[in-house]
mmCIF file of C-alpha atoms in Angstrom:
data_model
loop_
_atom_site.group_PDB
_atom_site.id
_atom_site.type_symbol
_atom_site.label_atom_id
_atom_site.label_comp_id
_atom_site.label_asym_id
_atom_site.label_seq_id
_atom_site.Cartn_x
_atom_site.Cartn_y
_atom_site.Cartn_z
ATOM 1 C CA MET G 191 -4.271 -24.286 6.008
ATOM 2 C CA ASN G 192 -1.118 -26.343 5.810
ATOM 3 C CA LYS G 193 0.487 -23.818 3.356
ATOM 4 C CA LEU G 194 -0.244 -21.231 5.347
ATOM 5 C CA THR G 195 1.060 -22.795 8.610
ATOM 6 C CA SER G 196 4.568 -22.467 6.644
ATOM 7 C CA LEU G 197 4.081 -18.795 6.125
ATOM 8 C CA ILE G 198 3.770 -18.044 9.482
ATOM 9 C CA PRO G 199 7.159 -16.440 10.382
ATOM 10 C CA LEU G 200 7.236 -14.577 7.175
ATOM 11 C CA LEU G 201 3.502 -13.147 8.110
ATOM 12 C CA ALA G 202 4.781 -12.203 11.635
ATOM 13 C CA SER G 203 7.585 -10.046 9.947
ATOM 14 C CA ALA G 204 4.866 -8.362 7.393
ATOM 15 C CA ALA G 205 2.774 -7.810 10.672
ATOM 16 C CA LEU G 206 5.608 -6.156 12.338
ATOM 17 C CA LEU G 207 7.013 -4.198 8.935
ATOM 18 C CA MET G 208 3.545 -2.988 8.466
ATOM 19 C CA PHE G 209 2.693 -1.822 11.875
ATOM 20 C CA GLY G 210 5.817 0.336 12.143
ATOM 21 C CA ASN G 211 5.357 1.590 8.495
ATOM 22 C CA GLY G 212 1.889 2.466 8.826
ATOM 23 C CA LEU G 213 2.486 4.304 12.049
ATOM 24 C CA GLN G 214 5.165 6.464 10.835
ATOM 25 C CA GLY G 215 3.361 7.127 7.727
ATOM 26 C CA THR G 216 0.471 8.500 9.720
ATOM 27 C CA LEU G 217 2.497 10.060 12.448
ATOM 28 C CA ILE G 218 4.794 12.361 9.811
ATOM 29 C CA ALA G 219 1.339 13.425 8.020
ATOM 30 C CA TRP G 220 0.044 14.335 11.349
ATOM 31 C CA ARG G 221 3.008 16.110 12.785
ATOM 32 C CA ALA G 222 3.891 17.878 10.029
ATOM 33 C CA SER G 223 0.313 19.190 9.734
ATOM 34 C CA SER G 224 0.526 20.390 13.194
ATOM 35 C CA GLU G 225 3.558 21.943 12.647
ATOM 36 C CA GLY G 226 1.680 24.263 10.173
ATOM 37 C CA PHE G 227 3.721 22.669 7.285
ATOM 38 C CA PRO G 228 1.569 23.828 3.809
ATOM 39 C CA PRO G 229 -0.586 21.100 2.031
ATOM 40 C CA TRP G 230 1.872 21.133 -0.925
ATOM 41 C CA LEU G 231 4.774 20.442 1.197
ATOM 42 C CA ILE G 232 3.066 17.597 3.184
ATOM 43 C CA GLY G 233 2.110 16.083 -0.557
ATOM 44 C CA LEU G 234 6.064 16.462 -1.589
ATOM 45 C CA ILE G 235 6.979 14.558 1.633
ATOM 46 C CA THR G 236 4.467 11.683 1.198
ATOM 47 C CA ALA G 237 5.357 11.788 -2.503
ATOM 48 C CA SER G 238 9.231 11.390 -1.482
ATOM 49 C CA TYR G 239 8.402 8.180 0.097
ATOM 50 C CA TYR G 240 6.691 6.589 -2.870
ATOM 51 C CA LEU G 241 9.260 7.855 -5.313
ATOM 52 C CA GLY G 242 11.915 6.430 -3.152
ATOM 53 C CA PHE G 243 9.704 3.342 -3.385
ATOM 54 C CA ALA G 244 9.610 3.274 -7.183
ATOM 55 C CA LEU G 245 13.577 3.720 -7.231
ATOM 56 C CA GLY G 246 13.890 0.395 -4.740
ATOM 57 C CA CYS G 247 12.012 -1.337 -7.553
ATOM 58 C CA PHE G 248 14.595 -0.971 -9.903
ATOM 59 C CA HIS G 249 17.286 -2.748 -7.670
ATOM 60 C CA ILE G 250 14.873 -5.679 -6.281
ATOM 61 C CA THR G 251 15.815 -8.147 -8.446
ATOM 62 C CA HIS G 252 19.549 -7.246 -8.387
ATOM 63 C CA LEU G 253 19.535 -7.370 -4.478
ATOM 64 C CA LEU G 254 17.678 -10.597 -4.386
ATOM 65 C CA ARG G 255 19.981 -12.589 -6.785
ATOM 66 C CA GLN G 256 23.021 -11.295 -4.984
ATOM 67 C CA ILE G 257 22.469 -11.511 -1.377
ATOM 68 C CA GLY G 258 19.130 -13.468 -1.179
ATOM 69 C CA HIS G 259 15.637 -12.558 0.203
ATOM 70 C CA ILE G 260 16.506 -12.787 3.873
ATOM 71 C CA ARG G 261 19.874 -10.845 3.764
ATOM 72 C CA ALA G 262 18.098 -8.199 1.691
ATOM 73 C CA PHE G 263 15.183 -7.998 4.305
ATOM 74 C CA SER G 264 17.649 -7.811 6.873
ATOM 75 C CA ALA G 265 19.848 -4.608 5.419
ATOM 76 C CA MET G 266 16.710 -2.687 4.608
ATOM 77 C CA ALA G 267 14.691 -3.135 7.788
ATOM 78 C CA ALA G 268 18.007 -1.809 9.635
ATOM 79 C CA ILE G 269 18.226 1.059 7.519
ATOM 80 C CA SER G 270 14.657 2.063 7.772
ATOM 81 C CA THR G 271 14.659 1.815 11.446
ATOM 82 C CA ALA G 272 17.684 4.408 11.265
ATOM 83 C CA THR G 273 15.396 6.979 9.471
ATOM 84 C CA ILE G 274 12.387 7.092 11.657
ATOM 85 C CA ILE G 275 14.638 7.486 14.511
ATOM 86 C CA LEU G 276 16.300 10.548 12.784
ATOM 87 C CA ALA G 277 12.751 11.454 11.843
ATOM 88 C CA GLY G 278 12.128 11.866 15.170
ATOM 89 C CA LEU G 279 15.135 13.718 16.330
ATOM 90 C CA VAL G 280 15.082 16.480 13.991
ATOM 91 C CA VAL G 281 11.688 18.007 12.628
ATOM 92 C CA ASP G 282 12.371 19.629 9.493
ATOM 93 C CA PRO G 283 10.601 19.261 6.064
ATOM 94 C CA TRP G 284 13.196 19.078 3.812
ATOM 95 C CA LEU G 285 15.279 16.359 6.125
ATOM 96 C CA TRP G 286 11.986 14.432 6.501
ATOM 97 C CA THR G 287 11.983 14.264 2.428
ATOM 98 C CA ILE G 288 15.009 12.890 2.074
ATOM 99 C CA LEU G 289 14.291 10.275 4.958
ATOM 100 C CA ARG G 290 11.121 9.307 3.607
ATOM 101 C CA LEU G 291 12.834 8.917 0.104
ATOM 102 C CA ILE G 292 15.347 6.735 1.493
ATOM 103 C CA SER G 293 12.695 4.791 3.858
ATOM 104 C CA GLY G 294 10.587 4.266 0.597
ATOM 105 C CA TYR G 295 13.424 2.634 -1.078
ATOM 106 C CA CYS G 296 14.100 0.150 1.554
ATOM 107 C CA LEU G 297 10.317 -0.687 2.025
ATOM 108 C CA ALA G 298 10.203 -1.532 -1.902
ATOM 109 C CA VAL G 299 12.707 -4.115 -1.076
ATOM 110 C CA LEU G 300 11.274 -5.421 2.188
ATOM 111 C CA PHE G 301 7.407 -5.997 0.591
ATOM 112 C CA ALA G 302 9.055 -7.604 -2.536
ATOM 113 C CA VAL G 303 10.885 -10.212 -0.345
ATOM 114 C CA ILE G 304 7.578 -10.639 1.271
ATOM 115 C CA GLU G 305 5.486 -10.605 -1.684
ATOM 116 C CA SER G 306 7.493 -12.876 -3.869
ATOM 117 C CA TRP G 307 7.755 -15.573 -1.237
ATOM 118 C CA LEU G 308 4.179 -15.653 -0.788
ATOM 119 C CA ASN G 309 3.664 -16.114 -4.278
ATOM 120 C CA SER G 310 6.246 -18.781 -5.004
ATOM 121 C CA LYS G 311 4.627 -21.104 -2.215
ATOM 122 C CA VAL G 312 1.109 -21.261 -3.642
ATOM 123 C CA ASP G 313 -0.734 -22.365 -6.742
ATOM 124 C CA ASN G 314 -3.168 -20.313 -8.921
ATOM 125 C CA ALA G 315 -6.212 -22.382 -7.435
ATOM 126 C CA ILE G 316 -5.568 -20.511 -3.855
ATOM 127 C CA ARG G 317 -3.306 -17.572 -5.009
ATOM 128 C CA ALA G 318 -5.973 -14.545 -4.462
ATOM 129 C CA ARG G 319 -7.267 -16.483 -0.950
ATOM 130 C CA THR G 320 -3.677 -16.193 0.310
ATOM 131 C CA LEU G 321 -2.804 -13.061 -0.991
ATOM 132 C CA SER G 322 -6.055 -11.976 1.294
ATOM 133 C CA VAL G 323 -5.002 -13.479 4.246
ATOM 134 C CA TYR G 324 -1.704 -11.429 3.653
ATOM 135 C CA ARG G 325 -3.723 -8.079 3.469
ATOM 136 C CA TYR G 326 -5.628 -9.285 6.721
ATOM 137 C CA VAL G 327 -2.156 -8.997 8.514
ATOM 138 C CA ASP G 328 -1.667 -5.916 6.680
ATOM 139 C CA LEU G 329 -5.091 -4.509 7.534
ATOM 140 C CA ALA G 330 -4.788 -5.463 11.313
ATOM 141 C CA ALA G 331 -1.052 -4.286 11.867
ATOM 142 C CA ASN G 332 -2.267 -0.602 9.967
ATOM 143 C CA THR G 333 -5.349 -0.739 11.986
ATOM 144 C CA SER G 334 -3.656 -0.879 15.313
ATOM 145 C CA ALA G 335 -1.110 1.543 14.546
ATOM 146 C CA GLN G 336 -3.723 4.033 13.769
ATOM 147 C CA TYR G 337 -4.927 4.224 17.785
ATOM 148 C CA PHE G 338 -1.343 4.902 18.851
ATOM 149 C CA LEU G 339 -1.869 8.571 17.506
ATOM 150 C CA PRO G 340 -4.534 9.564 20.381
ATOM 151 C CA TRP G 341 -3.416 7.436 23.296
ATOM 152 C CA PHE G 342 0.333 9.019 23.102
ATOM 153 C CA GLY G 343 -0.222 12.126 20.938
ATOM 154 C CA GLY G 344 1.835 12.983 17.712
ATOM 155 C CA THR G 345 4.227 15.798 19.475
ATOM 156 C CA SER G 346 6.611 13.352 21.180
ATOM 157 C CA PHE G 347 9.424 11.206 20.245
ATOM 158 C CA ILE G 348 7.298 8.260 21.654
ATOM 159 C CA LEU G 349 5.691 6.884 18.479
ATOM 160 C CA PHE G 350 8.768 7.383 16.553
ATOM 161 C CA GLY G 351 10.733 4.997 19.167
ATOM 162 C CA ILE G 352 7.885 2.680 18.916
ATOM 163 C CA SER G 353 7.727 2.534 15.035
ATOM 164 C CA ALA G 354 11.475 2.174 14.988
ATOM 165 C CA ILE G 355 10.992 -0.915 17.483
ATOM 166 C CA ALA G 356 8.447 -2.300 15.541
ATOM 167 C CA LEU G 357 10.583 -2.327 12.174
ATOM 168 C CA SER G 358 13.663 -3.747 14.270
ATOM 169 C CA LEU G 359 11.856 -6.542 15.695
ATOM 170 C CA SER G 360 10.390 -7.708 12.056
ATOM 171 C CA LEU G 361 13.804 -9.057 11.669
ATOM 172 C CA THR G 362 13.494 -11.912 13.990
ATOM 173 C CA PRO G 363 10.739 -14.121 12.499
ATOM 174 C CA ILE G 364 11.856 -14.160 8.926
ATOM 175 C CA SER G 365 15.415 -14.761 10.381
ATOM 176 C CA LEU G 366 14.475 -17.678 12.577
ATOM 177 C CA ALA G 367 12.544 -19.124 9.876
ATOM 178 C CA ASP G 368 13.309 -22.382 7.792
ATOM 179 C CA LYS G 369 15.628 -21.741 4.708
ATOM 180 C CA SER G 370 13.214 -22.452 2.016
ATOM 181 C CA SER G 371 13.234 -18.916 0.730
ATOM 182 C CA PRO G 372 12.486 -18.484 -3.039
ATOM 183 C CA SER G 373 14.942 -19.112 -5.651
ATOM 184 C CA PRO G 374 16.337 -16.003 -7.088
ATOM 185 C CA PRO G 375 15.054 -14.317 -9.720
ATOM 186 C CA ASP G 376 15.693 -15.342 -13.243
ATOM 187 C CA HIS G 377 15.579 -11.770 -14.852
ATOM 188 C CA VAL G 378 18.578 -9.648 -12.907
ATOM 189 C CA ASN G 379 17.310 -6.518 -14.544
ATOM 190 C CA PHE G 380 14.400 -4.673 -13.510
ATOM 191 C CA ASP G 381 11.533 -5.117 -16.461
ATOM 192 C CA MET G 382 8.469 -2.994 -16.532
ATOM 193 C CA ARG G 383 7.733 -4.204 -20.037
ATOM 194 C CA TYR G 384 7.830 -7.696 -18.835
ATOM 195 C CA LEU G 385 4.623 -7.159 -16.579
ATOM 196 C CA TRP G 386 2.994 -4.805 -19.540
ATOM 197 C CA LEU G 387 3.163 -7.755 -22.067
ATOM 198 C CA THR G 388 2.124 -10.531 -19.210
ATOM 199 C CA SER G 389 -0.827 -8.516 -17.993
ATOM 200 C CA PRO G 390 -1.636 -4.722 -18.902
ATOM 201 C CA LEU G 391 -4.464 -4.838 -16.611
ATOM 202 C CA ALA G 392 -2.498 -5.565 -13.772
ATOM 203 C CA ALA G 393 -0.070 -2.858 -14.611
ATOM 204 C CA VAL G 394 -2.966 -0.362 -14.969
ATOM 205 C CA GLY G 395 -4.696 -1.419 -11.919
ATOM 206 C CA CYS G 396 -1.709 -1.339 -9.623
ATOM 207 C CA PHE G 397 -0.939 2.249 -11.144
ATOM 208 C CA ALA G 398 -4.616 3.172 -10.274
ATOM 209 C CA VAL G 399 -4.528 1.907 -6.703
ATOM 210 C CA GLY G 400 -1.489 3.888 -6.014
ATOM 211 C CA MET G 401 -2.877 6.641 -7.396
ATOM 212 C CA THR G 402 -6.227 6.388 -5.086
ATOM 213 C CA ASN G 403 -5.675 3.990 -2.060
ATOM 214 C CA THR G 404 -2.506 6.200 -0.919
ATOM 215 C CA VAL G 405 -4.523 9.302 -0.977
ATOM 216 C CA TYR G 406 -6.867 9.032 1.645
ATOM 217 C CA ARG G 407 -4.460 7.066 3.807
ATOM 218 C CA SER G 408 -1.745 9.455 3.590
ATOM 219 C CA LEU G 409 -3.488 12.921 3.104
ATOM 220 C CA GLY G 410 -6.506 11.414 5.683
ATOM 221 C CA PRO G 411 -4.602 13.371 8.667
ATOM 222 C CA VAL G 412 -4.835 16.787 6.726
ATOM 223 C CA TYR G 413 -8.505 16.243 5.533
ATOM 224 C CA CYS G 414 -10.069 15.645 9.063
ATOM 225 C CA LEU G 415 -7.735 18.614 10.272
ATOM 226 C CA GLU G 416 -9.264 20.959 7.800
ATOM 227 C CA LEU G 417 -12.555 19.348 8.598
ATOM 228 C CA GLY G 418 -11.740 20.423 12.440
ATOM 229 C CA PHE G 419 -11.817 16.769 13.669
ATOM 230 C CA ASP G 420 -9.725 16.147 16.556
ATOM 231 C CA THR G 421 -7.135 13.091 17.138
ATOM 232 C CA THR G 422 -9.614 10.710 18.246
ATOM 233 C CA VAL G 423 -11.893 11.207 15.003
ATOM 234 C CA THR G 424 -9.123 11.390 12.999
ATOM 235 C CA ALA G 425 -8.012 7.776 14.178
ATOM 236 C CA TRP G 426 -11.236 6.209 13.584
ATOM 237 C CA PHE G 427 -11.376 7.693 9.899
ATOM 238 C CA LEU G 428 -8.027 6.211 9.090
ATOM 239 C CA ALA G 429 -9.256 3.196 11.188
ATOM 240 C CA ALA G 430 -12.171 2.907 9.117
ATOM 241 C CA SER G 431 -10.726 2.887 6.023
ATOM 242 C CA ILE G 432 -8.463 0.177 6.824
ATOM 243 C CA ILE G 433 -10.671 -2.117 8.890
ATOM 244 C CA SER G 434 -13.159 -1.927 5.993
ATOM 245 C CA GLY G 435 -10.664 -3.965 3.949
ATOM 246 C CA VAL G 436 -11.209 -6.987 5.761
ATOM 247 C CA VAL G 437 -14.932 -6.896 4.992
ATOM 248 C CA LEU G 438 -14.541 -7.993 1.082
ATOM 249 C CA GLN G 439 -10.878 -9.025 1.310
ATOM 250 C CA TYR G 440 -11.376 -12.502 1.142
ATOM 251 C CA PRO G 441 -14.778 -12.703 -0.542
ATOM 252 C CA PHE G 442 -13.242 -11.017 -3.527
ATOM 253 C CA GLY G 443 -10.341 -13.243 -3.295
ATOM 254 C CA HIS G 444 -12.569 -16.384 -3.028
ATOM 255 C CA TYR G 445 -14.699 -15.316 -6.138
ATOM 256 C CA SER G 446 -11.762 -14.050 -8.182
ATOM 257 C CA ASP G 447 -9.838 -17.544 -7.791
ATOM 258 C CA ARG G 448 -13.327 -19.156 -9.556
ATOM 259 C CA LYS G 449 -14.477 -16.382 -11.986
ATOM 260 C CA ASP G 450 -13.001 -13.967 -14.219
ATOM 261 C CA ARG G 451 -10.591 -12.105 -12.150
ATOM 262 C CA ARG G 452 -11.776 -8.841 -13.954
ATOM 263 C CA THR G 453 -15.095 -9.127 -13.610
ATOM 264 C CA VAL G 454 -14.597 -9.172 -9.795
ATOM 265 C CA ILE G 455 -12.051 -6.075 -10.241
ATOM 266 C CA MET G 456 -14.871 -4.501 -12.101
ATOM 267 C CA VAL G 457 -17.401 -4.673 -9.304
ATOM 268 C CA ALA G 458 -14.750 -3.546 -6.609
ATOM 269 C CA THR G 459 -13.564 -0.524 -8.732
ATOM 270 C CA ALA G 460 -17.318 0.524 -9.079
ATOM 271 C CA GLY G 461 -18.113 0.220 -5.308
ATOM 272 C CA GLY G 462 -15.092 2.271 -4.603
ATOM 273 C CA MET G 463 -16.158 5.066 -7.239
ATOM 274 C CA LEU G 464 -19.542 5.265 -5.720
ATOM 275 C CA ALA G 465 -18.194 5.627 -1.902
ATOM 276 C CA SER G 466 -15.978 8.429 -3.124
ATOM 277 C CA MET G 467 -18.811 10.088 -4.557
ATOM 278 C CA LEU G 468 -20.596 9.474 -1.764
ATOM 279 C CA LEU G 469 -17.791 11.362 0.407
ATOM 280 C CA PHE G 470 -17.417 14.112 -1.810
ATOM 281 C CA PHE G 471 -21.324 15.064 -2.452
ATOM 282 C CA PHE G 472 -22.700 14.206 0.843
ATOM 283 C CA ALA G 473 -20.686 13.635 3.989
ATOM 284 C CA GLY G 474 -20.176 17.498 4.579
ATOM 285 C CA ASN G 475 -18.625 17.892 8.155
ATOM 286 C CA SER G 476 -20.492 14.722 9.598
ATOM 287 C CA ILE G 477 -18.543 12.817 11.451
ATOM 288 C CA PHE G 478 -20.774 9.586 11.000
ATOM 289 C CA LEU G 479 -20.892 10.061 7.086
ATOM 290 C CA ASN G 480 -17.268 10.536 6.757
ATOM 291 C CA ILE G 481 -16.354 7.538 8.797
ATOM 292 C CA ALA G 482 -19.184 5.670 6.868
ATOM 293 C CA GLY G 483 -17.850 6.587 3.499
ATOM 294 C CA VAL G 484 -14.372 6.108 3.911
ATOM 295 C CA PHE G 485 -15.205 2.592 5.288
ATOM 296 C CA LEU G 486 -17.047 1.606 2.308
ATOM 297 C CA LEU G 487 -14.383 3.025 0.157
ATOM 298 C CA GLY G 488 -11.751 0.880 2.024
ATOM 299 C CA ALA G 489 -14.163 -2.183 1.758
ATOM 300 C CA PHE G 490 -14.322 -2.051 -2.351
ATOM 301 C CA SER G 491 -10.748 -0.447 -3.268
ATOM 302 C CA MET G 492 -8.564 -2.221 -0.522
ATOM 303 C CA PRO G 493 -8.727 -5.774 -2.314
ATOM 304 C CA LEU G 494 -7.856 -4.467 -5.497
ATOM 305 C CA TYR G 495 -4.360 -4.864 -5.419
ATOM 306 C CA SER G 496 -4.433 -8.406 -4.308
ATOM 307 C CA MET G 497 -6.591 -9.241 -7.069
ATOM 308 C CA CYS G 498 -4.222 -7.167 -9.487
ATOM 309 C CA SER G 499 -1.153 -8.833 -8.218
ATOM 310 C CA ALA G 500 -2.997 -12.384 -8.409
ATOM 311 C CA HIS G 501 -4.037 -11.685 -11.906
ATOM 312 C CA ALA G 502 -0.424 -11.023 -13.084
ATOM 313 C CA ASN G 503 1.295 -13.823 -11.125
ATOM 314 C CA ASP G 504 -1.239 -16.487 -12.767
ATOM 315 C CA ARG G 505 0.873 -16.400 -15.579
ATOM 316 C CA ALA G 506 4.427 -16.282 -13.993
ATOM 317 C CA GLY G 507 6.568 -19.080 -14.068
ATOM 318 C CA PRO G 508 9.198 -20.397 -11.722
ATOM 319 C CA GLY G 509 11.864 -17.768 -10.751
ATOM 320 C CA GLU G 510 9.419 -14.815 -12.467
ATOM 321 C CA PHE G 511 7.741 -13.894 -9.177
ATOM 322 C CA ALA G 512 10.358 -11.460 -7.869
ATOM 323 C CA THR G 513 10.399 -9.700 -11.608
ATOM 324 C CA ILE G 514 6.560 -9.489 -11.586
ATOM 325 C CA THR G 515 6.220 -8.494 -7.862
ATOM 326 C CA ALA G 516 8.917 -5.587 -8.447
ATOM 327 C CA ALA G 517 7.064 -4.322 -11.406
ATOM 328 C CA LEU G 518 3.827 -4.343 -9.715
ATOM 329 C CA LEU G 519 5.404 -2.487 -7.146
ATOM 330 C CA PHE G 520 6.855 -0.238 -9.391
ATOM 331 C CA TYR G 521 3.538 0.923 -11.183
ATOM 332 C CA TRP G 522 1.832 1.104 -7.487
ATOM 333 C CA ALA G 523 4.541 3.140 -6.721
ATOM 334 C CA ALA G 524 4.679 5.435 -9.659
ATOM 335 C CA GLY G 525 0.738 6.152 -9.064
ATOM 336 C CA ALA G 526 1.449 6.802 -5.374
ATOM 337 C CA VAL G 527 3.921 9.307 -6.147
ATOM 338 C CA ILE G 528 1.565 11.251 -8.468
ATOM 339 C CA GLY G 529 -1.545 10.536 -6.325
ATOM 340 C CA PRO G 530 -0.873 12.430 -3.011
ATOM 341 C CA TRP G 531 0.925 15.253 -4.442
ATOM 342 C CA LEU G 532 -1.806 15.792 -6.913
ATOM 343 C CA ALA G 533 -4.393 15.446 -4.666
ATOM 344 C CA ALA G 534 -2.518 17.462 -2.052
ATOM 345 C CA SER G 535 -2.669 20.203 -4.901
ATOM 346 C CA ILE G 536 -5.996 19.962 -5.475
ATOM 347 C CA MET G 537 -7.098 19.966 -1.914
ATOM 348 C CA GLY G 538 -5.255 23.393 -1.542
ATOM 349 C CA TRP G 539 -7.011 25.061 -4.568
ATOM 350 C CA PHE G 540 -10.629 23.545 -3.796
ATOM 351 C CA GLY G 541 -10.611 22.530 -0.133
ATOM 352 C CA PRO G 542 -10.497 19.148 1.562
ATOM 353 C CA LYS G 543 -13.324 17.434 -0.168
ATOM 354 C CA SER G 544 -11.900 17.636 -3.570
ATOM 355 C CA MET G 545 -9.661 14.840 -2.331
ATOM 356 C CA PHE G 546 -12.484 12.257 -3.034
ATOM 357 C CA ALA G 547 -13.471 13.887 -6.679
ATOM 358 C CA PHE G 548 -9.826 12.857 -7.314
ATOM 359 C CA THR G 549 -10.520 9.364 -6.589
ATOM 360 C CA ALA G 550 -13.786 9.023 -7.773
ATOM 361 C CA ALA G 551 -12.464 10.121 -11.452
ATOM 362 C CA THR G 552 -9.413 7.971 -11.223
ATOM 363 C CA GLN G 553 -11.691 5.058 -10.349
ATOM 364 C CA ALA G 554 -14.036 5.684 -12.907
ATOM 365 C CA ILE G 555 -10.906 5.526 -15.662
ATOM 366 C CA PHE G 556 -9.733 2.498 -14.544
ATOM 367 C CA LEU G 557 -13.285 0.843 -14.529
ATOM 368 C CA ALA G 558 -13.473 1.841 -18.082
ATOM 369 C CA TYR G 559 -9.913 0.205 -18.989
ATOM 370 C CA THR G 560 -10.974 -2.876 -17.336
ATOM 371 C CA LEU G 561 -14.129 -3.191 -19.458
ATOM 372 C CA THR G 562 -11.852 -2.967 -22.233
ATOM 373 C CA ARG G 563 -9.676 -5.179 -21.699
ATOM 374 C CA LYS G 564 -12.550 -7.798 -20.981
ATOM 375 C CA LEU G 565 -13.805 -7.151 -24.399
ATOM 376 C CA GLN G 566 -10.163 -7.682 -26.180
ATOM 377 C CA ARG G 567 -8.935 -10.737 -24.256
ATOM 378 C CA PRO G 568 -10.176 -13.972 -23.065
ATOM 379 C CA GLY G 569 -10.317 -14.778 -19.423
#
């Protein structure tokens, strides 16, 4: 708890950042669907954010070494605020694609600052639990953001303005924090291969998480609209997938700090796969089964990134946390670029339920890979 107390300003900035980012992600998907944009175009707008995120990963270590963590955070938060204001002023799918690309680039740097800072302040004995607390902040901020859609509606500028306010206020806590920011990364150049050599499981895991978790969170509004659900049910559907991450986030982190992390990762992946199959085969148009199914899916799949990140950072030395974080975010973003676009295309061909067939298949492949790694390398 003493270590967490010193991280309160950082976690406060993370909460505001995640609230603003979570709100604009849901808002743009809902607004695009209500404007009549086809699913493939909504998938393109969504994928452009993650493409920008992946591109931002290439420059994270360079920025942090050149100007430091706090200045990099301030610059990217300001640019991201400007993009969401412009998106609210001009409703155009191609402009939104460009703006989401820029926003993704900025958010890659912002998340890297927060996560490398967190990992530099804790040791392996409490790493996964600390990252679980960070995920609690993420989940709480994103959950609260979902309810603003039915409260204010998605057709006015109000929600774009609220998102911009939250993003700009995220500058305040981290700017007023003490000066104990992490040391600059040792590796100036972005190095995907370094993470692969350190932990191939973490690389594949983050890619798989990007492929699956971003699908039902970014395309959830489209899924709900195609099933005929209103904004209130859509908000509950999206919130259920986020709130549920609280249920098993800390227990999984607790056990992975004491056991072979790969065993816990396998349990979480198997649970997510079964939840996806429930949604695909049995949920139908039932509001209760859809919300219950996505609740279970989020409970098992949301903790996976934290555990994969902890698994990789267990092997990091001083000055290497930013390098590993940048690579982890890149693998996640690469999966997030492919996942929503591919899932949106599949939904256009086979209907909304096929989204969960896609997530189940991806989780099954990752489960098989994790078992293979467990047999090849000691924990």
